[in-house]
Short mmCIF file of C-alpha atoms in Angstrom, two decimals:
data_model
loop_
_atom_site.label_atom_id
_atom_site.label_comp_id
_atom_site.label_asym_id
_atom_site.label_seq_id
_atom_site.Cartn_x
_atom_site.Cartn_y
_atom_site.Cartn_z
CA UNK W 1 15.29 43.68 92.24
CA UNK W 2 13.36 42.79 95.37
CA UNK W 3 11.65 39.41 95.33
CA UNK W 4 7.91 38.98 94.91
CA UNK W 5 5.33 36.25 94.52
CA UNK W 6 4.72 35.33 90.91
CA UNK W 7 1.37 34.14 89.61
CA UNK W 8 0.26 33.40 86.08
CA UNK W 9 -3.52 33.04 85.83
CA UNK W 10 -5.13 31.54 82.73
CA UNK W 11 -8.16 33.82 82.59
CA UNK W 12 -9.07 37.50 82.90
CA UNK W 13 -11.20 36.73 85.97
CA UNK W 14 -8.26 34.95 87.55
CA UNK W 15 -6.01 37.93 86.88
CA UNK W 16 -8.52 40.39 88.36
CA UNK W 17 -8.77 38.24 91.51
CA UNK W 18 -4.98 37.97 91.81
CA UNK W 19 -4.61 41.74 91.40
CA UNK W 20 -6.83 42.31 94.43
CA UNK W 21 -3.85 41.34 96.64
CA UNK W 22 -2.03 44.22 98.31
CA UNK W 23 0.73 45.74 96.13
CA UNK W 24 -0.03 43.38 93.27
CA UNK W 25 0.72 44.62 89.76
CA UNK W 26 0.14 43.14 86.32
CA UNK W 27 3.09 42.05 84.18
CA UNK W 28 2.62 42.28 80.43
CA UNK W 29 5.79 42.14 78.30
CA UNK W 30 7.88 43.58 81.11
CA UNK W 31 10.18 45.57 78.82
CA UNK W 32 9.72 48.74 80.88
CA UNK W 33 8.49 47.29 84.15
CA UNK W 34 11.36 44.85 84.78
CA UNK W 35 14.10 47.49 84.20
CA UNK W 36 12.22 49.86 86.53
CA UNK W 37 12.09 47.13 89.20
CA UNK W 38 15.83 46.55 88.86
CA UNK W 39 16.25 50.23 89.68
CA UNK W 40 13.87 49.72 92.61
CA UNK W 41 11.52 52.34 91.24
CA UNK W 42 8.85 49.68 91.59
CA UNK W 43 8.67 46.88 94.15
CA UNK W 44 5.41 44.92 93.99
CA UNK W 45 4.66 42.13 96.44
CA UNK W 46 2.86 40.09 93.77
CA UNK W 47 3.37 40.05 90.02
CA UNK W 48 0.43 38.83 87.97
CA UNK W 49 1.60 37.71 84.54
CA UNK W 50 -0.88 38.30 81.74
CA UNK W 51 0.99 36.08 79.28
CA UNK W 52 -1.05 32.99 79.97
CA UNK W 53 -4.48 34.39 79.07
CA UNK W 54 -5.54 33.35 75.55
CA UNK W 55 -8.33 36.00 75.25
CA UNK W 56 -5.73 38.77 75.46
CA UNK W 57 -3.83 37.54 72.40
CA UNK W 58 -4.18 38.23 68.71
CA UNK W 59 -5.33 40.60 66.00
CA UNK W 60 -8.72 40.28 64.30
CA UNK W 61 -11.09 42.29 62.14
CA UNK W 62 -14.57 43.12 63.43
CA UNK W 63 -16.42 44.97 60.65
CA UNK W 64 -14.74 48.37 60.23
CA UNK W 65 -12.68 47.89 63.37
CA UNK W 66 -9.37 46.17 63.97
CA UNK W 67 -9.29 44.53 67.40
CA UNK W 68 -5.90 43.98 69.00
CA UNK W 69 -5.70 41.85 72.14
CA UNK W 70 -3.95 43.69 74.96
CA UNK W 71 -1.19 41.11 75.39
CA UNK W 72 -0.37 40.98 71.68
CA UNK W 73 3.30 41.72 71.10
CA UNK W 74 4.56 44.53 68.90
CA UNK W 75 6.13 41.92 66.61
CA UNK W 76 2.74 40.27 66.03
CA UNK W 77 0.96 43.57 65.37
CA UNK W 78 3.74 44.55 62.94
CA UNK W 79 3.00 41.45 60.85
CA UNK W 80 -0.64 40.57 61.55
CA UNK W 81 -2.08 44.09 61.20
CA UNK W 82 -0.10 44.86 58.04
CA UNK W 83 -2.89 43.98 55.60
CA UNK W 84 -5.79 45.58 57.51
CA UNK W 85 -4.13 48.65 59.03
CA UNK W 86 -0.64 49.18 57.56
CA UNK W 87 -0.07 52.51 59.35
CA UNK W 88 -0.52 50.87 62.73
CA UNK W 89 1.59 47.85 61.76
CA UNK W 90 4.40 50.18 60.67
CA UNK W 91 4.25 51.97 64.03
CA UNK W 92 4.49 48.66 65.91
CA UNK W 93 7.48 47.66 63.77
CA UNK W 94 9.38 50.78 64.85
CA UNK W 95 9.11 50.25 68.60
CA UNK W 96 12.38 49.46 70.39
CA UNK W 97 14.35 46.73 68.65
CA UNK W 98 13.44 43.21 67.45
CA UNK W 99 13.98 41.59 70.86
CA UNK W 100 11.89 44.23 72.64
CA UNK W 101 9.14 43.83 70.03
CA UNK W 102 9.06 40.07 70.65
CA UNK W 103 8.06 40.65 74.29
CA UNK W 104 6.53 44.12 74.64
CA UNK W 105 2.74 44.42 74.33
CA UNK W 106 0.25 47.07 73.32
CA UNK W 107 -1.60 46.88 76.63
CA UNK W 108 1.58 47.31 78.61
CA UNK W 109 2.63 50.31 76.54
CA UNK W 110 -0.75 52.02 76.95
CA UNK W 111 -1.03 51.34 80.68
CA UNK W 112 2.46 52.77 81.20
CA UNK W 113 1.80 55.83 78.99
CA UNK W 114 5.43 56.83 78.64
CA UNK W 115 5.45 60.37 77.19
CA UNK W 116 7.82 59.17 74.44
CA UNK W 117 6.17 55.84 73.63
CA UNK W 118 4.84 55.08 70.15
CA UNK W 119 1.52 53.32 70.81
CA UNK W 120 -0.19 56.22 72.62
CA UNK W 121 0.16 58.22 69.38
CA UNK W 122 -1.30 55.39 67.28
CA UNK W 123 -4.22 54.91 69.67
CA UNK W 124 -5.04 58.61 70.14
CA UNK W 125 -4.43 59.36 66.48
CA UNK W 126 -6.81 56.56 65.45
CA UNK W 127 -9.49 57.56 67.94
CA UNK W 128 -9.35 53.98 69.23
CA UNK W 129 -11.29 52.57 72.16
CA UNK W 130 -9.49 50.95 75.08
CA UNK W 131 -11.49 47.99 76.38
CA UNK W 132 -10.86 46.84 79.96
CA UNK W 133 -12.28 44.11 82.14
CA UNK W 134 -14.77 46.70 83.46
CA UNK W 135 -15.60 49.20 80.68
CA UNK W 136 -14.70 50.88 77.40
CA UNK W 137 -12.65 54.08 77.43
CA UNK W 138 -12.30 56.41 74.43
CA UNK W 139 -8.67 57.26 73.64
CA UNK W 140 -9.52 60.95 74.17
CA UNK W 141 -10.42 60.13 77.80
CA UNK W 142 -7.70 57.57 78.48
CA UNK W 143 -4.35 59.40 78.51
CA UNK W 144 -4.05 61.55 81.58
CA UNK W 145 -0.58 63.10 81.49
CA UNK W 146 2.91 61.65 81.80
CA UNK W 147 2.74 58.00 83.00
CA UNK W 148 -0.91 58.50 84.04
CA UNK W 149 -4.08 57.00 82.56
CA UNK W 150 -7.77 56.66 83.36
CA UNK W 151 -7.21 53.07 84.51
CA UNK W 152 -8.36 52.28 88.05
CA UNK W 153 -6.35 50.18 90.48
CA UNK W 154 -6.59 46.54 89.43
CA UNK W 155 -8.24 47.34 86.08
CA UNK W 156 -6.78 45.42 83.12
CA UNK W 157 -6.81 46.44 79.47
CA UNK W 158 -8.20 43.49 77.52
CA UNK W 159 -8.18 44.82 73.94
CA UNK W 160 -7.93 47.93 71.82
CA UNK W 161 -10.47 48.62 69.08
CA UNK W 162 -9.10 50.67 66.17
CA UNK W 163 -11.45 52.23 63.61
CA UNK W 164 -9.59 51.67 60.33
CA UNK W 165 -8.83 54.97 58.57
CA UNK W 166 -8.66 55.60 54.82
CA UNK W 167 -5.02 56.58 55.19
CA UNK W 168 -2.61 56.76 58.09
CA UNK W 169 1.09 56.98 58.77
CA UNK W 170 3.50 57.36 61.65
CA UNK W 171 6.67 59.45 61.39
CA UNK W 172 9.15 58.98 64.20
CA UNK W 173 12.42 60.70 64.94
CA UNK W 174 14.29 58.08 66.97
CA UNK W 175 16.24 58.95 70.06
CA UNK W 176 18.99 56.51 69.09
CA UNK W 177 20.05 55.38 72.57
CA UNK W 178 16.60 54.59 73.97
CA UNK W 179 14.89 54.00 70.61
CA UNK W 180 11.88 55.90 71.96
CA UNK W 181 10.56 58.89 70.01
CA UNK W 182 12.38 62.18 70.39
CA UNK W 183 9.24 63.44 68.68
CA UNK W 184 6.78 61.55 66.50
CA UNK W 185 3.44 62.13 64.81
CA UNK W 186 0.63 59.75 63.91
CA UNK W 187 -1.77 61.08 61.28
CA UNK W 188 -5.01 59.34 60.27
CA UNK W 189 -7.55 60.42 57.68
CA UNK W 190 -11.14 59.21 58.03
CA UNK W 191 -14.20 60.10 55.96
CA UNK W 192 -14.83 63.73 56.91
CA UNK W 193 -12.20 64.01 59.62
CA UNK W 194 -8.46 63.90 60.31
CA UNK W 195 -6.70 63.11 63.58
CA UNK W 196 -3.14 64.06 64.49
CA UNK W 197 -1.43 62.79 67.64
CA UNK W 198 2.02 63.85 68.82
CA UNK W 199 4.23 61.82 71.17
CA UNK W 200 7.70 62.34 72.59
CA UNK W 201 7.33 66.10 72.71
CA UNK W 202 5.07 67.29 75.52
CA UNK W 203 5.51 67.15 79.27
CA UNK W 204 1.82 66.26 79.34
CA UNK W 205 2.43 63.13 77.27
CA UNK W 206 0.65 62.32 74.01
CA UNK W 207 -1.69 65.04 72.68
CA UNK W 208 -3.81 65.92 69.66
CA UNK W 209 -2.67 68.80 67.47
CA UNK W 210 -6.11 70.16 66.66
CA UNK W 211 -4.91 73.09 64.47
CA UNK W 212 -3.14 70.61 62.21
CA UNK W 213 -6.25 68.41 62.14
CA UNK W 214 -8.39 71.35 60.96
CA UNK W 215 -5.87 72.30 58.25
CA UNK W 216 -5.55 68.71 57.04
CA UNK W 217 -9.30 68.28 56.93
CA UNK W 218 -9.38 71.07 54.32
CA UNK W 219 -6.43 69.68 52.38
CA UNK W 220 -4.64 66.46 53.26
CA UNK W 221 -1.22 67.60 52.06
CA UNK W 222 2.05 68.53 53.81
CA UNK W 223 1.68 72.03 52.31
CA UNK W 224 -1.55 72.54 54.24
CA UNK W 225 0.59 72.62 57.39
CA UNK W 226 3.02 75.29 56.24
CA UNK W 227 3.13 78.16 58.70
CA UNK W 228 1.54 76.07 61.46
CA UNK W 229 3.72 75.79 64.56
CA UNK W 230 3.43 74.25 68.00
CA UNK W 231 4.22 76.36 71.06
CA UNK W 232 7.46 75.43 72.86
CA UNK W 233 5.81 76.04 76.20
CA UNK W 234 5.15 72.74 77.97
CA UNK W 235 7.43 70.75 75.68
CA UNK W 236 10.03 68.40 77.18
CA UNK W 237 13.49 69.87 77.63
CA UNK W 238 16.36 67.47 78.41
CA UNK W 239 19.88 66.67 77.26
CA UNK W 240 18.49 65.25 74.02
CA UNK W 241 16.61 68.36 72.92
CA UNK W 242 15.22 71.71 74.02
CA UNK W 243 11.50 72.54 74.11
CA UNK W 244 11.94 74.72 70.98
CA UNK W 245 13.65 71.87 69.16
CA UNK W 246 10.91 69.39 70.07
CA UNK W 247 8.13 71.78 69.05
CA UNK W 248 9.79 72.25 65.67
CA UNK W 249 10.54 68.55 65.24
CA UNK W 250 6.95 67.53 66.04
CA UNK W 251 5.69 69.76 63.22
CA UNK W 252 8.28 68.33 60.83
CA UNK W 253 7.24 64.79 61.77
CA UNK W 254 3.59 65.68 61.18
CA UNK W 255 4.36 66.88 57.65
CA UNK W 256 6.40 63.73 56.99
CA UNK W 257 3.57 61.55 58.25
CA UNK W 258 1.09 63.26 55.91
CA UNK W 259 3.50 62.83 53.00
CA UNK W 260 4.01 59.15 53.90
CA UNK W 261 0.26 58.54 54.16
CA UNK W 262 -0.07 59.87 50.60
CA UNK X 1 11.27 29.37 95.24
CA UNK X 2 9.89 26.99 92.68
CA UNK X 3 11.02 24.73 89.89
CA UNK X 4 11.08 25.97 86.32
CA UNK X 5 11.37 23.62 83.36
CA UNK X 6 12.18 24.64 79.78
CA UNK X 7 13.40 22.86 76.69
CA UNK X 8 16.85 24.37 76.31
CA UNK X 9 18.78 23.58 73.13
CA UNK X 10 16.56 20.57 72.57
CA UNK X 11 16.85 19.08 76.08
CA UNK X 12 14.37 19.37 78.91
CA UNK X 13 16.06 21.21 81.77
CA UNK X 14 14.82 22.00 85.27
CA UNK X 15 16.27 24.39 87.84
CA UNK X 16 15.07 26.38 90.81
CA UNK X 17 13.88 29.95 90.43
CA UNK X 18 12.55 32.74 92.61
CA UNK X 19 9.87 35.05 91.28
CA UNK X 20 12.54 37.62 90.47
CA UNK X 21 14.95 35.21 88.77
CA UNK X 22 15.68 36.51 85.30
CA UNK X 23 15.93 34.15 82.36
CA UNK X 24 19.60 35.18 81.99
CA UNK X 25 20.29 34.28 85.64
CA UNK X 26 18.39 31.01 85.34
CA UNK X 27 20.41 30.00 82.27
CA UNK X 28 23.77 31.09 83.64
CA UNK X 29 23.49 30.15 87.30
CA UNK X 30 20.77 27.51 87.23
CA UNK X 31 21.99 25.57 84.20
CA UNK X 32 25.61 26.76 83.96
CA UNK X 33 25.07 28.00 80.41
CA UNK X 34 27.36 30.99 80.70
CA UNK X 35 27.59 31.59 76.96
CA UNK X 36 24.67 33.97 77.34
CA UNK X 37 26.32 37.19 78.48
CA UNK X 38 24.88 39.92 80.66
CA UNK X 39 26.19 43.30 79.58
CA UNK X 40 24.09 46.26 80.60
CA UNK X 41 21.32 44.40 82.46
CA UNK X 42 18.95 47.19 81.34
CA UNK X 43 17.74 45.67 78.02
CA UNK X 44 19.84 48.06 75.94
CA UNK X 45 22.91 46.11 74.82
CA UNK X 46 21.60 42.78 73.51
CA UNK X 47 24.51 40.63 74.76
CA UNK X 48 21.95 38.40 76.50
CA UNK X 49 19.73 37.70 73.48
CA UNK X 50 18.45 34.12 73.28
CA UNK X 51 15.57 32.63 71.31
CA UNK X 52 12.35 31.93 73.19
CA UNK X 53 9.83 29.93 71.16
CA UNK X 54 11.74 30.99 68.06
CA UNK X 55 11.81 34.72 68.79
CA UNK X 56 14.81 36.82 69.89
CA UNK X 57 14.41 37.92 73.51
CA UNK X 58 16.64 39.88 75.88
CA UNK X 59 17.01 37.27 78.60
CA UNK X 60 17.91 39.92 81.22
CA UNK X 61 14.42 41.35 80.79
CA UNK X 62 12.27 38.25 81.13
CA UNK X 63 11.33 36.25 84.22
CA UNK X 64 12.21 32.56 84.26
CA UNK X 65 8.92 31.66 85.93
CA UNK X 66 6.97 33.50 83.23
CA UNK X 67 8.64 31.32 80.60
CA UNK X 68 8.06 27.97 82.33
CA UNK X 69 7.52 25.42 79.55
CA UNK X 70 9.10 27.55 76.83
CA UNK X 71 11.50 26.35 74.17
CA UNK X 72 14.79 28.22 74.48
CA UNK X 73 17.86 28.26 72.28
CA UNK X 74 21.14 29.75 73.47
CA UNK X 75 24.54 30.19 71.89
CA UNK X 76 25.49 26.75 73.25
CA UNK X 77 22.86 25.29 70.92
CA UNK X 78 24.06 27.01 67.77
CA UNK X 79 26.85 24.68 66.64
CA UNK X 80 26.09 21.90 64.17
CA UNK X 81 25.30 18.41 65.48
CA UNK X 82 28.87 17.24 64.76
CA UNK X 83 30.30 20.08 66.85
CA UNK X 84 31.45 22.19 63.92
CA UNK X 85 30.51 25.87 63.87
CA UNK X 86 27.21 26.83 62.28
CA UNK X 87 27.29 28.98 59.14
CA UNK X 88 26.72 32.18 61.14
CA UNK X 89 29.40 31.36 63.71
CA UNK X 90 31.86 30.37 60.97
CA UNK X 91 31.17 33.63 59.12
CA UNK X 92 31.93 35.61 62.28
CA UNK X 93 35.28 33.81 62.48
CA UNK X 94 36.05 34.14 58.76
CA UNK X 95 35.25 37.86 58.60
CA UNK X 96 36.67 38.87 61.97
CA UNK X 97 33.19 39.70 63.25
CA UNK X 98 34.39 39.85 66.83
CA UNK X 99 37.14 41.53 68.74
CA UNK X 100 36.73 41.09 72.49
CA UNK X 101 33.84 38.70 71.89
CA UNK X 102 31.58 39.88 74.68
CA UNK X 103 28.67 40.92 72.45
CA UNK X 104 29.13 37.94 70.11
CA UNK X 105 26.60 35.49 71.63
CA UNK X 106 23.86 38.09 71.39
CA UNK X 107 24.99 39.15 67.91
CA UNK X 108 24.91 35.55 66.67
CA UNK X 109 21.47 34.91 68.17
CA UNK X 110 20.08 38.16 66.75
CA UNK X 111 21.62 37.40 63.35
CA UNK X 112 20.08 33.91 63.38
CA UNK X 113 16.67 35.42 64.14
CA UNK X 114 17.11 37.90 61.29
CA UNK X 115 18.12 35.27 58.73
CA UNK X 116 15.18 33.08 59.67
CA UNK X 117 12.82 36.00 59.01
CA UNK X 118 14.72 37.47 56.08
CA UNK X 119 17.16 34.97 54.46
CA UNK X 120 18.78 37.50 52.10
CA UNK X 121 18.85 40.84 53.91
CA UNK X 122 20.45 43.95 52.48
CA UNK X 123 23.28 45.63 54.36
CA UNK X 124 20.85 48.32 55.54
CA UNK X 125 18.42 45.67 56.80
CA UNK X 126 21.19 43.94 58.76
CA UNK X 127 22.28 47.20 60.37
CA UNK X 128 18.69 48.10 61.19
CA UNK X 129 17.89 44.68 62.67
CA UNK X 130 20.99 44.72 64.88
CA UNK X 131 20.16 48.11 66.41
CA UNK X 132 19.38 46.45 69.73
CA UNK X 133 22.82 44.82 69.90
CA UNK X 134 25.72 46.99 70.94
CA UNK X 135 29.40 46.22 70.27
CA UNK X 136 31.63 48.39 72.43
CA UNK X 137 34.64 47.51 70.30
CA UNK X 138 32.54 49.20 67.57
CA UNK X 139 33.33 46.37 65.20
CA UNK X 140 30.00 46.69 63.43
CA UNK X 141 31.38 46.71 59.92
CA UNK X 142 32.72 43.18 60.12
CA UNK X 143 29.71 41.95 62.07
CA UNK X 144 27.43 43.16 59.29
CA UNK X 145 29.76 41.60 56.74
CA UNK X 146 29.69 38.28 58.60
CA UNK X 147 25.89 38.24 58.69
CA UNK X 148 25.70 39.01 54.97
CA UNK X 149 28.25 36.27 54.25
CA UNK X 150 26.30 33.81 56.39
CA UNK X 151 23.26 34.54 54.23
CA UNK X 152 25.24 33.30 51.24
CA UNK X 153 25.74 36.73 49.67
CA UNK X 154 28.97 37.91 48.08
CA UNK X 155 30.72 40.30 50.46
CA UNK X 156 33.97 40.70 48.51
CA UNK X 157 32.92 44.21 47.46
CA UNK X 158 32.48 45.39 51.04
CA UNK X 159 36.21 45.62 51.70
CA UNK X 160 37.89 45.04 55.00
CA UNK X 161 37.37 47.46 57.82
CA UNK X 162 40.46 49.21 59.02
CA UNK X 163 40.17 48.49 62.71
#
C-alpha cells in the first residue's frame, strides 16, 4: 500500500481535528480498510487511528438502552452484551473469524456499510440510533445504499444506542470463503412492534422487510411468514448466488431467525 | 519513519516503522522473527496470526504504529522456558498436525487462543474456531486432533486420517 502519515489522537476532539487534513481518513479495526488499501482502492494521506480514544470503548446499559462504544470490537460485544442483549451478542460472535473479531469494530462496520456485513442488520433491525461527534442519526436514516451512509466528511461515529427488544435473533447463511453473509436476517420483537432487517441480499444494501414485520406483528411465529416472498428484482447476483436464490434465502433466514428468537 | 516499541515474547523490542508498516512486516523484517508467516496477505488465511494483548490477530492486517506499546506473542515465544515444545506444539508433532508446515504458526497461535478461552473444546468447536486459518495441504483432521489432544482429551477414538 502507499505510505501515509499515521496519527493516533487520545480524544474525539483530537480525532476530529486530525481528520480535517486533506485526504485524511479514520482507522477503526482496519479489517476491511487495510485490505482495500493494499489493493490501492483507497490511498489516504493521513490515517487517524481511533484505537486510542477511551470514550469510544465499551458496552454499558443506560435504562432500556444498550450503549456500545463505536470502537468496541466484535469480540467484546459478543461477550459483554450477552447478558443484556443476547441476540446482538450472537450476531457479533458470527462476524468473520476470531482474529477478525479481535480487531474489527462496530463503528467501522457501520461506516463502511458493506451490503453483506452483519452489523447493519443488527442496527437497522433493532431501530438503533447512531451517535456521532455532531448528532444522532436514526438507523432508518443512516444506511444510504451499498457502501454509503448519512455520515458527512470527517464525522465520526462515537456510539450506537440499541433499544433492547423482548426477543431477537440473527440467522446468517455464511458465504464460506469471505465469512460475510450470503443472506441474513435480524428479527427483533418489541412491545407492539416487530422489525426485520435483511443483509447480504440487496444491491441497495441492508433493508427492512416491512411485509414480514406486519405479519410477525400479528403472530410472531415462522408460520406467519408462509407464502411471503421477496422480489428477486434488485437482489445481488454474483458467482455465489443468483438474485432469485438470494431472495429465497433471505426469506428462509427470516423464518429461522423468528424460530431462534422463540 | 518512526520507532515502534512492543513487548514481544516477554522482551521489549524496538524497530523502525513507516505508517504503512504492517505488524507482520515489523515482526519479520524489523525484528527478524520470521516464524510468523505471510500467506495470503488479505486477512483470509490466518498464517500470520499472533497474539496482541492476549487476543489472536492477523498481523498482516494491523499497523505496527497502531500497536505501539502492545504486548505481542509470536510462535517464537510458544516453546517452554527450557526450550522444549509446548503442549500444543508437541501435540501437532505427535498427531502429524502439519504437512508442509506453512500454516502451522498461525494454527498453533489460534489453537492457543482457543484453549485459553475454552480449555476443553468439542471437535465442532475446534473446527469452528479455526475457520479463519486455512491449510492448503487440507490436513485439517489431524490439526483438529492435535488441538483436542493438547487440551488433554482422549483422541484415540478419532482414528488416523488417511492422507
